[in-house]
mmCIF file of C-alpha atoms in Angstrom:
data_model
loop_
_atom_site.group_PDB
_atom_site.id
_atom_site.type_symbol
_atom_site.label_atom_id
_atom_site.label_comp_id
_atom_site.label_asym_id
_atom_site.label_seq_id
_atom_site.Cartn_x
_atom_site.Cartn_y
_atom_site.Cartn_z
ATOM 1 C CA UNK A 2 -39.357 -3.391 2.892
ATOM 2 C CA UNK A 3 -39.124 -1.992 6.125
ATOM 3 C CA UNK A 4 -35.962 -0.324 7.024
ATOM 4 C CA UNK A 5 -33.910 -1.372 10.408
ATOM 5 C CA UNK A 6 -33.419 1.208 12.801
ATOM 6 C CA UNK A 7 -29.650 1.508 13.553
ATOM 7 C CA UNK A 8 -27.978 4.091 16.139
ATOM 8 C CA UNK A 9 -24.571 5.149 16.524
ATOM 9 C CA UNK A 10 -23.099 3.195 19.372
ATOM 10 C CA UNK A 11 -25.008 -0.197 18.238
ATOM 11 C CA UNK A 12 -23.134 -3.070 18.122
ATOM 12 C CA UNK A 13 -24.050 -5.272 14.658
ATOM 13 C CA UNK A 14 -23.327 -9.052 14.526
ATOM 14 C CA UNK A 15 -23.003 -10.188 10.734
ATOM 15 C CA UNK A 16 -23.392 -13.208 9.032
ATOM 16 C CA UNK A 17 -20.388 -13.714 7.553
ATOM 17 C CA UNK A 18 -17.231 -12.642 9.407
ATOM 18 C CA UNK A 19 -14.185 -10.239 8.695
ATOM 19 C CA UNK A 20 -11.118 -11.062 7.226
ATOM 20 C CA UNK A 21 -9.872 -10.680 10.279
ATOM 21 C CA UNK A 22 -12.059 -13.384 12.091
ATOM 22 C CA UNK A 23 -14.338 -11.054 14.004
ATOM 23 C CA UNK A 24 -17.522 -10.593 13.632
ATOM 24 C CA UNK A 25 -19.130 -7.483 15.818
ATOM 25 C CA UNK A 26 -18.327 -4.108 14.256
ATOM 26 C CA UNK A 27 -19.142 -0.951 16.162
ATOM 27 C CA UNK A 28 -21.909 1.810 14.354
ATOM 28 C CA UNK A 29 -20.032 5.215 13.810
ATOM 29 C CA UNK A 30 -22.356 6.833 11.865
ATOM 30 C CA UNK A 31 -25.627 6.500 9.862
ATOM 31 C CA UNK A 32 -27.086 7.503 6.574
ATOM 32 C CA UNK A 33 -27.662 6.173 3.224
ATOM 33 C CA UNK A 34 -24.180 4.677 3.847
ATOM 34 C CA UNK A 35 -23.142 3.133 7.369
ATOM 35 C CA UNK A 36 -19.607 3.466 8.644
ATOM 36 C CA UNK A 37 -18.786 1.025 11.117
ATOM 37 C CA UNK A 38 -15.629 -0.075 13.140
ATOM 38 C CA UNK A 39 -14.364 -3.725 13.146
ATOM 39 C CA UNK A 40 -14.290 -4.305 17.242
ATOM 40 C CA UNK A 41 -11.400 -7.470 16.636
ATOM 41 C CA UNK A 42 -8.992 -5.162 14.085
ATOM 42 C CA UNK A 43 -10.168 -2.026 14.318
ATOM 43 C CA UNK A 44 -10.943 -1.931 10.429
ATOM 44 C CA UNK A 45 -13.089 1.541 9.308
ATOM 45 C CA UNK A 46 -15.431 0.162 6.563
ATOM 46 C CA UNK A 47 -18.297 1.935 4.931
ATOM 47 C CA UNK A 48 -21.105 -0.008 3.386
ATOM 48 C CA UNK A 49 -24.250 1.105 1.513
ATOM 49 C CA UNK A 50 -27.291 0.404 3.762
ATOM 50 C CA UNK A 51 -29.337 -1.825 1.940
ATOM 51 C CA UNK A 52 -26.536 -4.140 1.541
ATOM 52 C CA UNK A 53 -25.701 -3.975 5.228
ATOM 53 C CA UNK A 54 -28.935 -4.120 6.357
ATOM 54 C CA UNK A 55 -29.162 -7.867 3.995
ATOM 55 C CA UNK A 56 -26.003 -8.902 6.236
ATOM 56 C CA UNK A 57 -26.913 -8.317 9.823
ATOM 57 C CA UNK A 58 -27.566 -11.205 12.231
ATOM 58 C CA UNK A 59 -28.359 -9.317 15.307
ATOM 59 C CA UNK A 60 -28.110 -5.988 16.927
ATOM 60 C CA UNK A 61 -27.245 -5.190 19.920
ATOM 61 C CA UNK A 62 -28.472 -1.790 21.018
ATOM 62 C CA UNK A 63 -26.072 1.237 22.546
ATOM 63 C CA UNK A 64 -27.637 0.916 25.778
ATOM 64 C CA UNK A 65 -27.988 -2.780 26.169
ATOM 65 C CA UNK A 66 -24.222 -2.924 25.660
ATOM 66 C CA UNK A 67 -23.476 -0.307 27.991
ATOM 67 C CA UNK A 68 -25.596 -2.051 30.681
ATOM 68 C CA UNK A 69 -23.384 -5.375 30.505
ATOM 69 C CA UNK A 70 -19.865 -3.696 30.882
ATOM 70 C CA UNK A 71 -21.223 -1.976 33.944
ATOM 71 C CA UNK A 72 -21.984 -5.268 35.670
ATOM 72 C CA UNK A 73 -18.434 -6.492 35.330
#
């Protein structure tokens, strides 16, 4: 299994949603464990990665996000 490269700053999009409804969560910091940010409720969550890495629908990297807000 190969393991997904993830950089704080990314923004994930999971397959199933938050409580909350929302379904991007900012990367805060990686490991073993990732901590990530809820961007709807501002939830801190930590998850294990392998179980995170089972849940993500797409990433969207730092600098791809960055580029969009700077056209606006």
């Amino acid at each position: 299994m190969q393991i997904i490269p993830l950089h704080p700053g990314d923004i994930l999009l999971l397959k199933k949603p938050h409580p909350c409804g929302g379904n991007r969560f900012l990367v805060m910091r990686v490991g073993s464990q990732v901590r990530m940010v809820c961007q709807t409720c501002n939830h801190d969550m930590t998850l294990d990665r392998i179980k995170l890495e089972k849940a993500i629908r797409q990433i969207l990297p730092f600098a791809e996000e960055k580029k969009g807000t700077e056209n606006q």
